[in-house]
Protein backbone atom coordinates (compact mmCIF):
# COMPACT_ATOMS: atom_id res chain seq x y z
CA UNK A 1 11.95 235.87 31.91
CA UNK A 2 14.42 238.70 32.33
CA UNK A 3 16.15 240.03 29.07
CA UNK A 4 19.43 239.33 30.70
CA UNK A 5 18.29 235.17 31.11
CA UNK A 6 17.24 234.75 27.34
CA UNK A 7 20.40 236.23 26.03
CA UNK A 8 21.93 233.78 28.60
CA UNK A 9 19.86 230.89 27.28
CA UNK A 10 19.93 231.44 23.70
CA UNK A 11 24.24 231.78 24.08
CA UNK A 12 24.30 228.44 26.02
CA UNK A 13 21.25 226.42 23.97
CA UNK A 14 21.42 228.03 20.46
CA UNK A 15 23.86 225.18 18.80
CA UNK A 16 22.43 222.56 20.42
CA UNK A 17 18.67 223.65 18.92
CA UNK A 18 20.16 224.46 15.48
CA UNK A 19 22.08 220.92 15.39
CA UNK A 20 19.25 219.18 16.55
CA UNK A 21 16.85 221.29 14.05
CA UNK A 22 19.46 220.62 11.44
CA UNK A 23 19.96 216.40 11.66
CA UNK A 24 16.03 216.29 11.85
CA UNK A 25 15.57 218.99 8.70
CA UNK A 26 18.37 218.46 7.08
CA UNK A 27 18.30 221.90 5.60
CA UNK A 28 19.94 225.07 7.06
CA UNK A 29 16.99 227.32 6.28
CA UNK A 30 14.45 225.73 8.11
CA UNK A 31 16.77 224.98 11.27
CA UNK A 32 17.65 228.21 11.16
CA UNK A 33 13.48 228.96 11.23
CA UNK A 34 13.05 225.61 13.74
CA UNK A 35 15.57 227.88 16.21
CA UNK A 36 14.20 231.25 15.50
CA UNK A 37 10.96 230.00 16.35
CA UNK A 38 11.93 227.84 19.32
CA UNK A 39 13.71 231.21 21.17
CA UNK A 40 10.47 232.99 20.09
CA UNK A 41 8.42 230.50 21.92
CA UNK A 42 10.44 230.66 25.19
CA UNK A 43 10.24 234.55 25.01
CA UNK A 44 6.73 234.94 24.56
CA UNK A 45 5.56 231.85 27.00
CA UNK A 46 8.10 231.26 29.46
CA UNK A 47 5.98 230.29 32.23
CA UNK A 48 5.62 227.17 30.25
CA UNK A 49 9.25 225.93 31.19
CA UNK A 50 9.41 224.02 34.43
CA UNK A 51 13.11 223.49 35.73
CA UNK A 52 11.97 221.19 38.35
CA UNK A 53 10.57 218.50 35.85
CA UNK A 54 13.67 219.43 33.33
CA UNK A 55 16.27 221.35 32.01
CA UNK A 56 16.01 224.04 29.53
CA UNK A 57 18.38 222.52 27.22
CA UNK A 58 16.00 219.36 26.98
CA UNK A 59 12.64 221.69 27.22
CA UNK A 60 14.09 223.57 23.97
CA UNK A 61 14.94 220.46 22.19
CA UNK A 62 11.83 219.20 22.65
CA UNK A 63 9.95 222.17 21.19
CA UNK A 64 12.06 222.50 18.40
CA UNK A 65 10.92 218.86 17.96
CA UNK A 66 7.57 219.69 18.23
CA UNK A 67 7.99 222.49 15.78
CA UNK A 68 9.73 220.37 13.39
CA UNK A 69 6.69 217.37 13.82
CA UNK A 70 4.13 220.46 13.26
CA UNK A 71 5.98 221.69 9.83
CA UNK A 72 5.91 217.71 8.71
CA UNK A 73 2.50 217.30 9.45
CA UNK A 74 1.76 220.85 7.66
CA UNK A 75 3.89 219.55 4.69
CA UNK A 76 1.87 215.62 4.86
CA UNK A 77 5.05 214.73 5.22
CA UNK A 78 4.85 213.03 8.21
CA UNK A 79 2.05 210.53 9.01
CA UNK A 80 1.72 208.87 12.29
CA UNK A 81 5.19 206.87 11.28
CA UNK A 82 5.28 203.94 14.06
CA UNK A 83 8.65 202.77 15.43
CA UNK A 84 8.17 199.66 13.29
CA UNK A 85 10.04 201.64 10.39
CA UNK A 86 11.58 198.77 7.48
CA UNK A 87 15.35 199.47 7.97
CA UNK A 88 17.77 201.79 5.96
CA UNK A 89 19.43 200.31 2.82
CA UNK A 90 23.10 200.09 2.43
CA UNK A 91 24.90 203.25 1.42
CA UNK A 92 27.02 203.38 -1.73
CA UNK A 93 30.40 204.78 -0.40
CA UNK A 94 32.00 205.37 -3.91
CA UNK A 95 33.60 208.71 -3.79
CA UNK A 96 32.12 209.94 -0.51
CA UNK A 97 33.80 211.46 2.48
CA UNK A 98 33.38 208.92 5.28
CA UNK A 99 31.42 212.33 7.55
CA UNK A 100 28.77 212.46 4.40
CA UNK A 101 27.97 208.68 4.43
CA UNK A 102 27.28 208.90 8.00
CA UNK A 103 25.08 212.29 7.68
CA UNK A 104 23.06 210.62 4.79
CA UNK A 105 22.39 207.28 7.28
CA UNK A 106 21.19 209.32 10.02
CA UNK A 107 19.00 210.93 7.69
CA UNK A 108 17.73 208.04 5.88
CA UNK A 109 16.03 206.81 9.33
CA UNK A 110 13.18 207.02 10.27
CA UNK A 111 12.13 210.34 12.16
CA UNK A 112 11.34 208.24 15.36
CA UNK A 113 14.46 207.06 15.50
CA UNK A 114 16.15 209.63 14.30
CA UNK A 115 15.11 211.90 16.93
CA UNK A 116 16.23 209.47 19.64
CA UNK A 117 19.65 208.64 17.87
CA UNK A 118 20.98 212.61 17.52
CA UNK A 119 19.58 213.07 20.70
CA UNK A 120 21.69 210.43 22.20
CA UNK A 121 24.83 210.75 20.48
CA UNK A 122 24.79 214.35 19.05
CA UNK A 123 23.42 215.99 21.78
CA UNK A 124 24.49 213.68 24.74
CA UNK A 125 21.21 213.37 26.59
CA UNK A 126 20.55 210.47 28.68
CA UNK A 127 18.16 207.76 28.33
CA UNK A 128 15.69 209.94 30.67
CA UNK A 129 16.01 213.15 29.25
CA UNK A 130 15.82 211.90 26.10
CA UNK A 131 12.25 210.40 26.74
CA UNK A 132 10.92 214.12 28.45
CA UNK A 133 12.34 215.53 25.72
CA UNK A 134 10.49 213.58 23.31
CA UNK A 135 7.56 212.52 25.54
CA UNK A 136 8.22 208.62 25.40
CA UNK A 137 8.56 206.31 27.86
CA UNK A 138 12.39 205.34 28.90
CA UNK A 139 11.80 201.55 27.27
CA UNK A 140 10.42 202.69 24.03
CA UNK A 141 13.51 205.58 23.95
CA UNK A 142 15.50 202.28 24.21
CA UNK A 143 14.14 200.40 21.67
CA UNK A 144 13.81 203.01 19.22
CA UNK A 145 17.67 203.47 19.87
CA UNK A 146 18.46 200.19 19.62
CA UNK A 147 16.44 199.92 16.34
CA UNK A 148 18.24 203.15 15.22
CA UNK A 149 21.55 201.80 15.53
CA UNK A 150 20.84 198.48 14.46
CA UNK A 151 19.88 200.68 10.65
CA UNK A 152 23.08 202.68 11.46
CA UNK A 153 24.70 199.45 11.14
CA UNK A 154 23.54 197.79 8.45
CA UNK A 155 23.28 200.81 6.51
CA UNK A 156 27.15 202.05 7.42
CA UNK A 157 28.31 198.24 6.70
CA UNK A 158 29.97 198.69 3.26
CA UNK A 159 32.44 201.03 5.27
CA UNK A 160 33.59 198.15 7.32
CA UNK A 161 37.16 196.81 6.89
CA UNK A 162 37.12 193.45 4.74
């Protein structure tokens, strides 16, 4: 990869990594390291991006996934999770911006379906590029979603009008 293509790449993919790094971290400092890391693996192994099975913005977020599922695992603190995650609890909206409640529901999900839900509706990725991104199947990228925003739901429902 030509000098001139990664400083094209990292200008058009750089938000989208840190946002994604961010919502599954929730911490600046290790997005910030999730991204870092991400551009360093494209740089030193680009061969390993294929444009004809998808696009770079979907092959990054699915590294920085990867990274962010290696740090857990280094960390114990993520353990084979299954989709079957128990859903969120309510949120207690006293004295919160409406923007924090929602942040602090996406992160209270699970990390399965938390991947698939900030994929979808943060990043805009369809059903299929979500699943090469995060190496599913298109049916269980749906059902984790569905799951995902069934939690969303329940957990955003004290925010409801009466």
């Amino acid at each position: 990869m030509k000098r001139s293509e990664f400083n094209a790449a990292f200008r058009e993919h750089k938000d989208a990594v840190y946002g994604f790094s961010y919502r599954m971290t929730g911490n600046a400092h290790d997005a910030e390291e999730v991204a870092q890391d991400c551009f360093l693996a494209l740089l030193r192994n680009a061969a390993r991006y294929d444009p004809q099975r998808r696009t770079l913005r979907c092959f990054l977020l699915g590294v920085a996934r990867n990274l962010i599922l290696k740090r857990w695992r280094a960390e114990s603190r993520w353990n084979a999770i299954g989709d079957e995650e128990p859903a969120v609890e309510p949120i207690n909206p006293a004295g919160q911006e409406t923007a924090a409640l929602v942040a602090q529901a996406v992160n209270a999900l699970p990390p399965l379906q938390r991947e698939v839900l900030v994929l979808a509706e943060y990043e805009g990725l369809s059903l299929k590029e979500i699943a090469g991104t995060v190496e599913a199947e298109v049916g269980t990228v749906k059902a984790r979603l569905h799951r995902a925003r069934e939690n969303l739901r329940r957990a955003l429902a004290p925010l409801a009008p009466a």
